[in-house]
Amino acid sequence: GIAGDVVDVKDGYGRNYLLPQGSAIRWTRGAEKQIEGIKRARDAREVRNLDHANELREQLEGLQVQVAVNAGANGQLFGAVTSATIATAIKKAGGPSVDKRSVTASRPIKSVGTHTVGVKLHEAVTAHLPVEVVAQ
């Protein structure tokens, strides 16, 4: 299950793996309130419907996103720009918070310049926005 789901598991799996790893909590009346809080937080992060996704797409496509990274003299980066870095830059540019797993690039970003990335907001809606990569 995902965060906030109540599932039945074998006793040994829950006691020996899930609980010590912190991946699960034992169901009690007190934990039920905690689970409701997790579900509310998850619902607040999710895109509500297709109209909401289209609004977010318009907002994202109007942003000027800039990422400053370490680069060599010829414009090659030391590493690559990750989707987590792009998601943070979108939030810093004044956009909504997006999940790093929803950010995709057609190929790894390993050079200075303007690159187009996609942000999947809904099954039917993907925002394409330019990301300017500059040397620090």
XYZ file of N, CA, C and O in Angstrom:
544
model
N 0.804 -1.186 0.000
C 0.000 0.000 0.000
C 0.856 1.263 0.000
O 2.077 1.207 0.154
N 0.229 2.389 -0.186
C 0.929 3.668 -0.138
C 0.645 4.327 1.198
O -0.176 3.846 1.968
N 1.328 5.430 1.475
C 1.198 6.103 2.771
C -0.258 6.426 3.056
O -0.951 7.018 2.236
N -0.738 6.024 4.230
C -2.106 6.276 4.629
C -3.037 5.100 4.417
O -4.163 5.116 4.886
N -2.592 4.053 3.721
C -3.428 2.876 3.512
C -3.334 1.950 4.718
O -2.282 1.826 5.347
N -4.424 1.293 5.020
C -4.450 0.280 6.070
C -4.456 -1.073 5.370
O -5.365 -1.368 4.591
N -3.431 -1.881 5.613
C -3.311 -3.186 4.965
C -3.013 -4.251 6.012
O -2.465 -3.957 7.078
N -3.392 -5.490 5.705
C -3.071 -6.628 6.561
C -1.798 -7.277 6.044
O -1.648 -7.497 4.831
N -0.866 -7.554 6.963
C 0.365 -8.249 6.597
C 0.569 -9.395 7.574
O -0.023 -9.432 8.656
N 1.420 -10.326 7.218
C 1.754 -11.432 8.111
C 2.410 -10.872 9.365
O 3.127 -9.871 9.315
N 2.188 -11.511 10.491
C 2.708 -11.027 11.763
C 4.222 -10.875 11.746
O 4.765 -9.855 12.174
N 4.923 -11.857 11.245
C 6.383 -11.814 11.243
C 6.932 -10.707 10.354
O 7.910 -10.034 10.701
N 6.329 -10.508 9.200
C 6.769 -9.458 8.284
C 6.596 -8.086 8.912
O 7.480 -7.244 8.869
N 5.465 -7.875 9.561
C 5.214 -6.591 10.210
C 6.130 -6.372 11.400
O 6.719 -5.315 11.563
N 6.242 -7.370 12.251
C 7.020 -7.239 13.485
C 8.532 -7.181 13.219
O 9.247 -6.421 13.857
N 9.028 -7.963 12.265
C 10.469 -8.086 12.059
C 11.027 -7.147 10.995
O 12.227 -6.896 10.974
N 10.184 -6.649 10.104
C 10.714 -5.806 9.024
C 10.060 -4.421 8.978
O 10.744 -3.406 9.075
N 8.740 -4.373 8.802
C 8.077 -3.085 8.583
C 8.176 -2.144 9.783
O 8.506 -0.967 9.632
N 7.887 -2.637 10.981
C 7.935 -1.774 12.167
C 9.350 -1.294 12.491
O 9.549 -0.099 12.716
N 10.389 -2.162 12.507
C 11.741 -1.667 12.793
C 12.266 -0.691 11.736
O 13.028 0.221 12.052
N 11.865 -0.850 10.478
C 12.318 0.042 9.411
C 11.598 1.382 9.449
O 12.000 2.323 8.790
N 10.509 1.463 10.172
C 9.720 2.691 10.208
C 8.813 2.842 8.996
O 8.287 3.923 8.731
N 8.613 1.757 8.254
C 7.776 1.801 7.059
C 6.294 1.672 7.375
O 5.459 1.902 6.514
N 5.980 1.262 8.609
C 4.586 1.064 8.974
C 4.409 1.378 10.456
O 5.372 1.448 11.205
N 3.147 1.565 10.819
C 2.804 1.714 12.235
C 1.695 0.724 12.540
O 0.900 0.376 11.660
N 1.661 0.258 13.776
C 0.632 -0.691 14.195
C -0.697 0.055 14.295
O -0.751 1.174 14.782
N -1.786 -0.575 13.813
C -3.086 0.075 13.833
C -3.646 0.065 15.244
O -3.773 -0.973 15.882
N -3.947 1.259 15.736
C -4.660 1.439 17.003
C -5.620 2.599 16.801
O -5.609 3.259 15.757
N -6.416 2.913 17.797
C -7.317 4.067 17.677
C -6.517 5.362 17.552
O -6.893 6.253 16.804
N -5.426 5.476 18.298
C -4.584 6.668 18.201
C -3.896 6.763 16.852
O -3.750 7.835 16.271
N -3.465 5.620 16.326
C -2.808 5.599 15.021
C -3.797 5.915 13.909
O -3.412 6.413 12.849
N -5.082 5.634 14.154
C -6.089 5.938 13.142
C -6.152 7.437 12.865
O -6.270 7.867 11.723
N -6.014 8.259 13.901
C -5.976 9.711 13.717
C -4.735 10.121 12.949
O -4.774 11.021 12.103
N -3.622 9.464 13.222
C -2.378 9.750 12.509
C -2.533 9.382 11.029
O -2.065 10.110 10.147
N -3.197 8.277 10.756
C -3.421 7.841 9.374
C -4.291 8.844 8.632
O -4.036 9.169 7.465
N -5.308 9.372 9.288
C -6.166 10.383 8.665
C -5.363 11.634 8.310
O -5.571 12.243 7.267
N -4.435 12.022 9.177
C -3.566 13.164 8.891
C -2.689 12.913 7.682
O -2.486 13.796 6.841
N -2.170 11.692 7.562
C -1.340 11.327 6.410
C -2.175 11.380 5.138
O -1.728 11.884 4.101
N -3.402 10.884 5.192
C -4.274 10.904 4.011
C -4.620 12.332 3.594
O -4.630 12.650 2.402
N -4.898 13.202 4.569
C -5.201 14.605 4.243
C -3.997 15.277 3.588
O -4.152 16.033 2.622
N -2.806 15.018 4.086
C -1.600 15.614 3.500
C -1.381 15.098 2.085
O -1.011 15.860 1.189
N -1.624 13.804 1.863
C -1.455 13.233 0.524
C -2.462 13.832 -0.443
O -2.132 14.176 -1.578
N -3.718 13.982 -0.006
C -4.753 14.554 -0.871
C -4.461 16.008 -1.205
O -4.753 16.476 -2.306
N -3.860 16.754 -0.280
C -3.534 18.156 -0.533
C -2.434 18.271 -1.581
O -2.396 19.227 -2.360
N -1.526 17.296 -1.628
C -0.431 17.334 -2.603
C -0.865 16.902 -3.985
O -0.281 17.304 -4.993
N -1.862 16.044 -4.074
C -2.282 15.512 -5.358
C -3.040 16.556 -6.172
O -3.686 17.439 -5.638
N -2.940 16.432 -7.450
C -3.704 17.289 -8.354
C -5.147 16.819 -8.312
O -5.438 15.636 -8.427
N -6.056 17.735 -8.099
C -7.441 17.368 -7.832
C -8.178 16.822 -9.056
O -8.840 15.811 -8.988
N -8.082 17.506 -10.185
C -8.803 17.038 -11.360
C -8.146 17.629 -12.609
O -7.124 18.299 -12.531
N -8.754 17.405 -13.737
C -8.181 17.848 -15.009
C -8.133 19.366 -15.106
O -7.149 19.928 -15.594
N -9.151 20.054 -14.621
C -9.150 21.519 -14.662
C -8.034 22.090 -13.795
O -7.340 23.030 -14.195
N -7.850 21.530 -12.625
C -6.769 21.972 -11.740
C -5.416 21.711 -12.390
O -4.492 22.525 -12.294
N -5.268 20.578 -13.068
C -4.020 20.251 -13.757
C -3.743 21.254 -14.875
O -2.595 21.673 -15.072
N -4.767 21.665 -15.612
C -4.585 22.655 -16.676
C -4.183 24.011 -16.113
O -3.361 24.715 -16.698
N -4.750 24.389 -14.957
C -4.347 25.642 -14.309
C -2.887 25.600 -13.896
O -2.144 26.567 -14.105
N -2.470 24.474 -13.317
C -1.070 24.336 -12.916
C -0.135 24.351 -14.125
O 0.964 24.902 -14.049
N -0.585 23.752 -15.238
C 0.243 23.749 -16.440
C 0.472 25.170 -16.939
O 1.603 25.549 -17.272
N -0.586 25.982 -16.972
C -0.435 27.372 -17.398
C 0.508 28.127 -16.477
O 1.335 28.920 -16.924
N 0.396 27.878 -15.179
C 1.263 28.544 -14.215
C 2.722 28.109 -14.406
O 3.633 28.942 -14.369
N 2.948 26.828 -14.631
C 4.314 26.333 -14.799
C 4.947 26.819 -16.096
O 6.128 27.167 -16.122
N 4.172 26.841 -17.171
C 4.737 27.231 -18.459
C 5.066 28.714 -18.516
O 5.831 29.145 -19.367
N 4.544 29.508 -17.591
C 4.872 30.929 -17.539
C 6.076 31.246 -16.665
O 6.460 32.405 -16.546
N 6.668 30.242 -16.050
C 7.800 30.471 -15.139
C 9.125 30.584 -15.876
O 9.314 30.004 -16.939
N 10.035 31.337 -15.256
C 11.421 31.407 -15.716
C 12.257 30.652 -14.680
O 12.588 31.195 -13.634
N 12.583 29.415 -14.958
C 13.306 28.567 -14.007
C 14.791 28.596 -14.357
O 15.172 28.389 -15.509
N 15.607 28.856 -13.338
C 17.048 28.933 -13.531
C 17.732 28.063 -12.484
O 17.396 28.113 -11.298
N 18.695 27.252 -12.932
C 19.440 26.362 -12.055
C 20.919 26.710 -12.177
O 21.471 26.698 -13.276
N 21.554 27.036 -11.049
C 22.989 27.341 -11.040
C 23.751 26.104 -10.570
O 23.465 25.558 -9.503
N 24.703 25.658 -11.390
C 25.481 24.464 -11.080
C 26.953 24.699 -11.383
O 27.320 25.644 -12.086
N 27.802 23.836 -10.855
C 29.235 23.909 -11.148
C 29.481 23.381 -12.549
O 28.995 22.314 -12.918
N 30.256 24.141 -13.325
C 30.529 23.743 -14.706
C 31.977 24.043 -15.046
O 32.613 24.900 -14.436
N 32.483 23.331 -16.036
C 33.848 23.553 -16.503
C 33.913 24.722 -17.459
O 32.917 25.385 -17.763
N 35.102 24.991 -17.966
C 35.330 26.127 -18.855
C 34.586 25.980 -20.178
O 34.174 26.973 -20.780
N 34.390 24.750 -20.648
C 33.736 24.556 -21.947
C 32.217 24.386 -21.825
O 31.555 24.066 -22.789
N 31.652 24.603 -20.622
C 30.201 24.533 -20.440
C 29.684 23.175 -20.041
O 28.486 22.999 -19.875
N 30.567 22.195 -19.892
C 30.148 20.879 -19.439
C 29.989 20.891 -17.924
O 30.786 21.483 -17.207
N 28.956 20.247 -17.436
C 28.696 20.200 -16.006
C 29.511 19.107 -15.341
O 29.878 18.125 -15.964
N 29.780 19.291 -14.045
C 30.391 18.251 -13.245
C 29.259 17.402 -12.686
O 28.774 17.626 -11.589
N 28.796 16.440 -13.451
C 27.637 15.641 -13.076
C 26.472 15.992 -13.977
O 26.659 16.338 -15.145
N 25.258 15.928 -13.449
C 24.067 16.241 -14.225
C 23.055 16.937 -13.323
O 23.126 16.857 -12.109
N 22.140 17.648 -13.944
C 21.058 18.295 -13.209
C 19.987 17.235 -12.970
O 19.487 16.620 -13.911
N 19.636 17.006 -11.715
C 18.670 15.961 -11.378
C 17.249 16.513 -11.361
O 17.034 17.722 -11.317
N 16.300 15.604 -11.358
C 14.902 16.021 -11.309
C 14.576 16.668 -9.965
O 13.736 17.566 -9.900
N 15.251 16.249 -8.900
C 15.033 16.872 -7.587
C 15.511 18.318 -7.602
O 14.867 19.203 -7.019
N 16.627 18.588 -8.265
C 17.139 19.954 -8.378
C 16.171 20.830 -9.164
O 15.927 21.978 -8.796
N 15.604 20.276 -10.213
C 14.649 21.022 -11.029
C 13.378 21.295 -10.235
O 12.832 22.405 -10.279
N 12.891 20.312 -9.482
C 11.688 20.505 -8.670
C 11.907 21.598 -7.627
O 11.027 22.434 -7.389
N 13.085 21.638 -7.026
C 13.416 22.687 -6.058
C 13.488 24.047 -6.740
O 13.026 25.051 -6.194
N 14.072 24.099 -7.939
C 14.183 25.357 -8.674
C 12.808 25.882 -9.089
O 12.581 27.093 -9.104
N 11.883 24.995 -9.411
C 10.521 25.409 -9.768
C 9.859 26.069 -8.565
O 9.229 27.116 -8.682
N 10.013 25.464 -7.404
C 9.434 26.035 -6.185
C 10.071 27.376 -5.869
O 9.390 28.335 -5.501
N 11.402 27.494 -6.049
C 12.120 28.735 -5.770
C 11.720 29.843 -6.750
O 11.718 31.019 -6.400
N 11.340 29.471 -7.978
C 10.948 30.456 -8.991
C 9.521 30.954 -8.784
O 9.039 31.791 -9.540
N 8.839 30.431 -7.774
C 7.490 30.902 -7.501
C 6.404 29.978 -7.994
O 5.226 30.323 -7.955
N 6.767 28.806 -8.428
C 5.774 27.857 -8.910
C 5.267 26.964 -7.800
O 5.717 27.046 -6.660
N 4.327 26.099 -8.126
C 3.808 25.167 -7.116
C 4.827 24.087 -6.810
O 5.744 23.846 -7.591
N 4.679 23.428 -5.673
C 5.600 22.344 -5.401
C 5.193 21.136 -6.211
O 4.034 20.766 -6.265
N 6.173 20.577 -6.901
C 5.940 19.402 -7.724
C 6.800 18.264 -7.198
O 7.853 18.489 -6.612
N 6.336 17.059 -7.417
C 7.073 15.882 -6.986
C 8.228 15.648 -7.950
O 8.068 15.773 -9.163
N 9.382 15.306 -7.402
C 10.555 15.098 -8.254
C 10.352 13.934 -9.214
O 10.937 13.903 -10.287
N 9.480 12.990 -8.868
C 9.228 11.860 -9.760
C 8.391 12.249 -10.968
O 8.341 11.514 -11.953
N 7.724 13.407 -10.921
C 6.906 13.836 -12.045
C 7.695 14.680 -13.044
O 7.201 14.983 -14.123
N 8.941 15.043 -12.706
C 9.780 15.854 -13.593
C 10.581 14.919 -14.494
O 11.267 14.015 -14.013
N 10.474 15.142 -15.808
C 11.208 14.307 -16.767
C 11.917 15.185 -17.786
O 11.421 16.240 -18.164
N 13.072 14.741 -18.205
C 13.807 15.406 -19.281
C 13.986 14.379 -20.392
O 14.088 13.184 -20.130
N 14.051 14.854 -21.638
C 14.175 13.918 -22.751
C 15.524 13.197 -22.716
O 15.629 12.053 -23.115
N 16.539 13.882 -22.200
C 17.858 13.267 -22.012
C 18.509 13.944 -20.810
O 18.084 15.024 -20.405
N 19.511 13.320 -20.224
C 20.148 13.933 -19.051
C 20.723 15.319 -19.371
O 21.297 15.535 -20.439
N 20.555 16.247 -18.448
C 21.037 17.614 -18.639
C 22.466 17.682 -18.107
O 22.684 17.637 -16.902
N 23.435 17.789 -19.040
C 24.841 17.780 -18.661
C 25.613 18.948 -19.238
O 26.843 18.930 -19.270
N 24.905 19.984 -19.715
C 25.590 21.144 -20.272
C 24.835 22.425 -19.911
O 23.648 22.399 -19.599
N 25.550 23.529 -19.973
C 24.972 24.840 -19.698
C 24.095 25.228 -20.880
O 24.396 24.918 -22.028
N 22.990 25.910 -20.612
C 22.091 26.364 -21.671
C 20.642 26.188 -21.261
O 20.329 25.919 -20.106
N 19.747 26.343 -22.229
C 18.317 26.196 -21.966
C 17.860 24.819 -22.424
O 18.128 24.409 -23.554
N 17.201 24.114 -21.536
C 16.703 22.767 -21.811
C 15.214 22.729 -21.487
O 14.746 23.406 -20.581
N 14.467 21.914 -22.214
C 13.035 21.768 -21.973
C 12.803 20.503 -21.162
O 13.304 19.433 -21.499
N 12.040 20.653 -20.086
C 11.685 19.502 -19.246
C 10.166 19.399 -19.177
O 9.457 20.388 -19.363
N 9.685 18.219 -18.912
C 8.254 17.990 -18.763
C 7.910 17.713 -17.318
O 8.683 17.097 -16.593
N 6.739 18.177 -16.907
C 6.230 17.892 -15.570
C 4.860 17.263 -15.752
O 3.930 17.912 -16.235
N 4.745 15.998 -15.382
C 3.474 15.287 -15.536
C 2.581 15.629 -14.353
O 2.882 15.316 -13.219
N 1.487 16.319 -14.629
C 0.565 16.768 -13.592
C -0.647 15.855 -13.454
O -1.254 15.777 -12.387
N -1.019 15.210 -14.534
C -2.216 14.366 -14.593
C -1.949 13.359 -15.696
O -1.020 13.538 -16.483
N -2.750 12.309 -15.775
C -2.541 11.328 -16.843
C -2.601 11.970 -18.218
O -1.889 11.578 -19.132
N -3.435 12.996 -18.376
C -3.637 13.624 -19.678
C -2.948 14.981 -19.807
O -2.998 15.579 -20.873
N -2.291 15.486 -18.754
C -1.725 16.838 -18.783
C -0.248 16.793 -18.394
O 0.106 16.328 -17.309
N 0.589 17.291 -19.306
C 2.016 17.431 -19.038
C 2.422 18.851 -19.393
O 2.134 19.328 -20.486
N 3.086 19.518 -18.471
C 3.576 20.875 -18.723
C 5.008 20.786 -19.217
O 5.814 20.034 -18.676
N 5.316 21.548 -20.266
C 6.679 21.619 -20.797
C 7.202 23.020 -20.513
O 6.612 24.000 -20.947
N 8.306 23.100 -19.779
C 8.830 24.412 -19.438
C 10.332 24.453 -19.669
O 11.023 23.447 -19.527
N 10.840 25.631 -20.046
C 12.279 25.767 -20.244
C 12.986 25.952 -18.918
O 12.529 26.678 -18.040
N 14.120 25.288 -18.790
C 14.983 25.411 -17.604
C 16.333 25.898 -18.104
O 16.965 25.270 -18.944
N 16.743 27.058 -17.564
C 18.030 27.622 -17.950
C 19.087 27.166 -16.946
O 18.985 27.421 -15.754
N 20.094 26.470 -17.450
C 21.185 25.987 -16.622
C 22.358 26.949 -16.802
O 22.816 27.173 -17.919
N 22.808 27.558 -15.692
C 23.908 28.505 -15.749
C 25.041 28.034 -14.838
O 24.819 27.322 -13.860
N 26.242 28.453 -15.175
C 27.416 28.091 -14.368
C 27.478 28.993 -13.147
O 27.188 30.189 -13.213
N 27.868 28.421 -12.021
C 27.994 29.200 -10.794
C 29.234 30.047 -10.835
O 30.270 29.687 -11.263
